[in-house]
């Protein structure tokens, strides 16, 4: 006596699709509530101008950050990278600084290379 293979019912099929995260079959509502879109943080545009002994190098494009602290962290990272680059080519950049400007072209923060070098020496 041979048994006929079992076929899952439509209810089992819907359950399996929901368990696997797939969409419900057409005509059947999902058991999960709709997800609200994630709130987007407001961002501000900041320009990172470089001041050297030879003058000012403007940042024509700028970058967006959620707040001034994030822009400061980015400026510190940029300064550390430029210090490393200067060390590799034997260039003293101690007198340089990055001037962080807002979209109204007002200086909101200055990060001196000497400040970062002094911190690096104390670590």
PDB file of C-alpha atoms in Angstrom:
ATOM      1  CA  UNK A   1       0.000   0.000   0.000  1.00  0.00           C
ATOM      2  CA  UNK A   2       1.635   3.241  -1.073  1.00  0.00           C
ATOM      3  CA  UNK A   3       0.938   6.567   0.550  1.00  0.00           C
ATOM      4  CA  UNK A   4       0.282   9.651  -1.511  1.00  0.00           C
ATOM      5  CA  UNK A   5       2.722  12.515  -0.847  1.00  0.00           C
ATOM      6  CA  UNK A   6       1.396  15.221   1.436  1.00  0.00           C
ATOM      7  CA  UNK A   7       0.871  18.658  -0.029  1.00  0.00           C
ATOM      8  CA  UNK A   8       0.958  21.604   2.341  1.00  0.00           C
ATOM      9  CA  UNK A   9      -2.279  23.487   2.658  1.00  0.00           C
ATOM     10  CA  UNK A  10      -2.499  27.131   1.702  1.00  0.00           C
ATOM     11  CA  UNK A  11      -2.533  28.044   5.429  1.00  0.00           C
ATOM     12  CA  UNK A  12       0.763  26.199   5.972  1.00  0.00           C
ATOM     13  CA  UNK A  13       2.218  27.969   2.940  1.00  0.00           C
ATOM     14  CA  UNK A  14       1.269  31.396   4.360  1.00  0.00           C
ATOM     15  CA  UNK A  15       2.726  30.513   7.741  1.00  0.00           C
ATOM     16  CA  UNK A  16       5.981  29.385   6.185  1.00  0.00           C
ATOM     17  CA  UNK A  17       6.289  32.569   4.102  1.00  0.00           C
ATOM     18  CA  UNK A  18       5.653  34.733   7.178  1.00  0.00           C
ATOM     19  CA  UNK A  19       8.218  32.755   9.187  1.00  0.00           C
ATOM     20  CA  UNK A  20      10.795  33.199   6.406  1.00  0.00           C
ATOM     21  CA  UNK A  21      10.198  36.935   6.254  1.00  0.00           C
ATOM     22  CA  UNK A  22       8.663  36.835   2.788  1.00  0.00           C
ATOM     23  CA  UNK A  23       5.653  38.856   1.750  1.00  0.00           C
ATOM     24  CA  UNK A  24       2.218  37.375   2.361  1.00  0.00           C
ATOM     25  CA  UNK A  25       0.483  35.839  -0.596  1.00  0.00           C
ATOM     26  CA  UNK A  26      -1.761  38.138  -2.547  1.00  0.00           C
ATOM     27  CA  UNK A  27      -5.028  38.862  -0.793  1.00  0.00           C
ATOM     28  CA  UNK A  28      -3.811  37.931   2.691  1.00  0.00           C
ATOM     29  CA  UNK A  29      -2.759  40.657   5.126  1.00  0.00           C
ATOM     30  CA  UNK A  30       0.578  40.512   6.862  1.00  0.00           C
ATOM     31  CA  UNK A  31       0.561  39.777  10.582  1.00  0.00           C
ATOM     32  CA  UNK A  32       3.357  42.270  11.166  1.00  0.00           C
ATOM     33  CA  UNK A  33       2.643  45.998  11.730  1.00  0.00           C
ATOM     34  CA  UNK A  34       4.024  48.347   9.096  1.00  0.00           C
ATOM     35  CA  UNK A  35       7.386  49.840   9.974  1.00  0.00           C
ATOM     36  CA  UNK A  36       7.661  53.579  10.319  1.00  0.00           C
ATOM     37  CA  UNK A  37      10.493  55.152   8.335  1.00  0.00           C
ATOM     38  CA  UNK A  38      13.579  55.842  10.412  1.00  0.00           C
ATOM     39  CA  UNK A  39      13.880  59.479  11.422  1.00  0.00           C
ATOM     40  CA  UNK A  40      16.660  61.199   9.526  1.00  0.00           C
ATOM     41  CA  UNK A  41      19.038  63.378  11.442  1.00  0.00           C
ATOM     42  CA  UNK A  42      19.243  66.946  10.250  1.00  0.00           C
ATOM     43  CA  UNK A  43      22.622  67.651   8.748  1.00  0.00           C
ATOM     44  CA  UNK A  44      24.597  70.821   8.316  1.00  0.00           C
ATOM     45  CA  UNK A  45      27.177  71.628   5.684  1.00  0.00           C
ATOM     46  CA  UNK A  46      30.702  72.340   6.931  1.00  0.00           C
ATOM     47  CA  UNK A  47      33.764  73.437   4.965  1.00  0.00           C
ATOM     48  CA  UNK A  48      37.259  72.363   6.032  1.00  0.00           C
ATOM     49  CA  UNK A  49      39.672  75.077   4.921  1.00  0.00           C
ATOM     50  CA  UNK A  50      43.379  74.454   5.386  1.00  0.00           C
ATOM     51  CA  UNK A  51      45.589  77.306   6.562  1.00  0.00           C
ATOM     52  CA  UNK A  52      49.343  76.867   5.937  1.00  0.00           C
ATOM     53  CA  UNK A  53      52.342  79.221   5.966  1.00  0.00           C
ATOM     54  CA  UNK A  54      51.672  79.805   2.272  1.00  0.00           C
ATOM     55  CA  UNK A  55      48.039  80.843   2.702  1.00  0.00           C
ATOM     56  CA  UNK A  56      44.544  79.408   2.737  1.00  0.00           C
ATOM     57  CA  UNK A  57      43.359  76.394   0.758  1.00  0.00           C
ATOM     58  CA  UNK A  58      39.565  76.570   0.451  1.00  0.00           C
ATOM     59  CA  UNK A  59      37.336  73.523   0.592  1.00  0.00           C
ATOM     60  CA  UNK A  60      34.952  74.174  -2.316  1.00  0.00           C
ATOM     61  CA  UNK A  61      32.540  71.295  -1.654  1.00  0.00           C
ATOM     62  CA  UNK A  62      32.217  70.840   2.101  1.00  0.00           C
ATOM     63  CA  UNK A  63      30.743  67.844   3.881  1.00  0.00           C
ATOM     64  CA  UNK A  64      27.511  67.252   5.782  1.00  0.00           C
ATOM     65  CA  UNK A  65      27.498  66.241   9.440  1.00  0.00           C
ATOM     66  CA  UNK A  66      24.684  65.938  11.981  1.00  0.00           C
ATOM     67  CA  UNK A  67      26.289  68.399  14.413  1.00  0.00           C
ATOM     68  CA  UNK A  68      29.396  70.421  15.220  1.00  0.00           C
ATOM     69  CA  UNK A  69      30.870  67.604  17.352  1.00  0.00           C
ATOM     70  CA  UNK A  70      30.770  65.241  14.358  1.00  0.00           C
ATOM     71  CA  UNK A  71      32.411  67.939  12.204  1.00  0.00           C
ATOM     72  CA  UNK A  72      35.089  68.395  14.905  1.00  0.00           C
ATOM     73  CA  UNK A  73      35.761  64.651  14.969  1.00  0.00           C
ATOM     74  CA  UNK A  74      36.109  64.692  11.170  1.00  0.00           C
ATOM     75  CA  UNK A  75      38.480  67.680  11.342  1.00  0.00           C
ATOM     76  CA  UNK A  76      40.630  65.895  13.935  1.00  0.00           C
ATOM     77  CA  UNK A  77      40.808  62.800  11.719  1.00  0.00           C
ATOM     78  CA  UNK A  78      41.767  64.931   8.703  1.00  0.00           C
ATOM     79  CA  UNK A  79      44.497  66.679  10.720  1.00  0.00           C
ATOM     80  CA  UNK A  80      45.907  63.360  11.968  1.00  0.00           C
ATOM     81  CA  UNK A  81      46.022  62.088   8.381  1.00  0.00           C
ATOM     82  CA  UNK A  82      47.786  65.232   7.147  1.00  0.00           C
ATOM     83  CA  UNK A  83      50.286  65.035  10.017  1.00  0.00           C
ATOM     84  CA  UNK A  84      51.097  61.434   9.086  1.00  0.00           C
ATOM     85  CA  UNK A  85      51.446  62.428   5.435  1.00  0.00           C
ATOM     86  CA  UNK A  86      53.775  65.307   6.416  1.00  0.00           C
ATOM     87  CA  UNK A  87      55.900  63.001   8.585  1.00  0.00           C
ATOM     88  CA  UNK A  88      56.321  60.623   5.635  1.00  0.00           C
ATOM     89  CA  UNK A  89      57.729  63.358   3.414  1.00  0.00           C
ATOM     90  CA  UNK A  90      59.662  65.156   6.164  1.00  0.00           C
ATOM     91  CA  UNK A  91      57.465  68.273   6.199  1.00  0.00           C
ATOM     92  CA  UNK A  92      56.851  70.129   9.476  1.00  0.00           C
ATOM     93  CA  UNK A  93      53.168  71.050   9.544  1.00  0.00           C
ATOM     94  CA  UNK A  94      53.062  72.203  13.182  1.00  0.00           C
ATOM     95  CA  UNK A  95      51.947  75.721  12.242  1.00  0.00           C
ATOM     96  CA  UNK A  96      49.051  74.558  10.042  1.00  0.00           C
ATOM     97  CA  UNK A  97      45.397  74.477  11.072  1.00  0.00           C
ATOM     98  CA  UNK A  98      42.018  73.481   9.731  1.00  0.00           C
ATOM     99  CA  UNK A  99      39.336  76.142   9.898  1.00  0.00           C
ATOM    100  CA  UNK A 100      35.853  74.645   9.962  1.00  0.00           C
ATOM    101  CA  UNK A 101      33.326  77.010   8.390  1.00  0.00           C
ATOM    102  CA  UNK A 102      29.539  76.837   8.327  1.00  0.00           C
ATOM    103  CA  UNK A 103      27.410  77.413   5.234  1.00  0.00           C
ATOM    104  CA  UNK A 104      27.365  81.158   5.994  1.00  0.00           C
ATOM    105  CA  UNK A 105      31.189  81.116   5.707  1.00  0.00           C
ATOM    106  CA  UNK A 106      31.625  81.804   9.428  1.00  0.00           C
ATOM    107  CA  UNK A 107      34.422  80.064  11.332  1.00  0.00           C
ATOM    108  CA  UNK A 108      32.818  77.732  13.862  1.00  0.00           C
ATOM    109  CA  UNK A 109      35.925  75.791  14.874  1.00  0.00           C
ATOM    110  CA  UNK A 110      39.684  75.803  14.402  1.00  0.00           C
ATOM    111  CA  UNK A 111      41.827  72.693  14.847  1.00  0.00           C
ATOM    112  CA  UNK A 112      45.535  73.478  15.145  1.00  0.00           C
ATOM    113  CA  UNK A 113      47.976  70.800  14.031  1.00  0.00           C
ATOM    114  CA  UNK A 114      50.177  71.668  17.033  1.00  0.00           C
ATOM    115  CA  UNK A 115      47.268  70.861  19.358  1.00  0.00           C
ATOM    116  CA  UNK A 116      46.876  67.408  17.798  1.00  0.00           C
ATOM    117  CA  UNK A 117      50.652  66.819  17.805  1.00  0.00           C
ATOM    118  CA  UNK A 118      50.867  67.754  21.498  1.00  0.00           C
ATOM    119  CA  UNK A 119      48.029  65.342  22.319  1.00  0.00           C
ATOM    120  CA  UNK A 120      49.705  62.644  20.266  1.00  0.00           C
ATOM    121  CA  UNK A 121      52.961  63.124  22.210  1.00  0.00           C
ATOM    122  CA  UNK A 122      51.128  62.840  25.550  1.00  0.00           C
ATOM    123  CA  UNK A 123      49.363  59.572  24.625  1.00  0.00           C
TER     124      UNK A 123
END
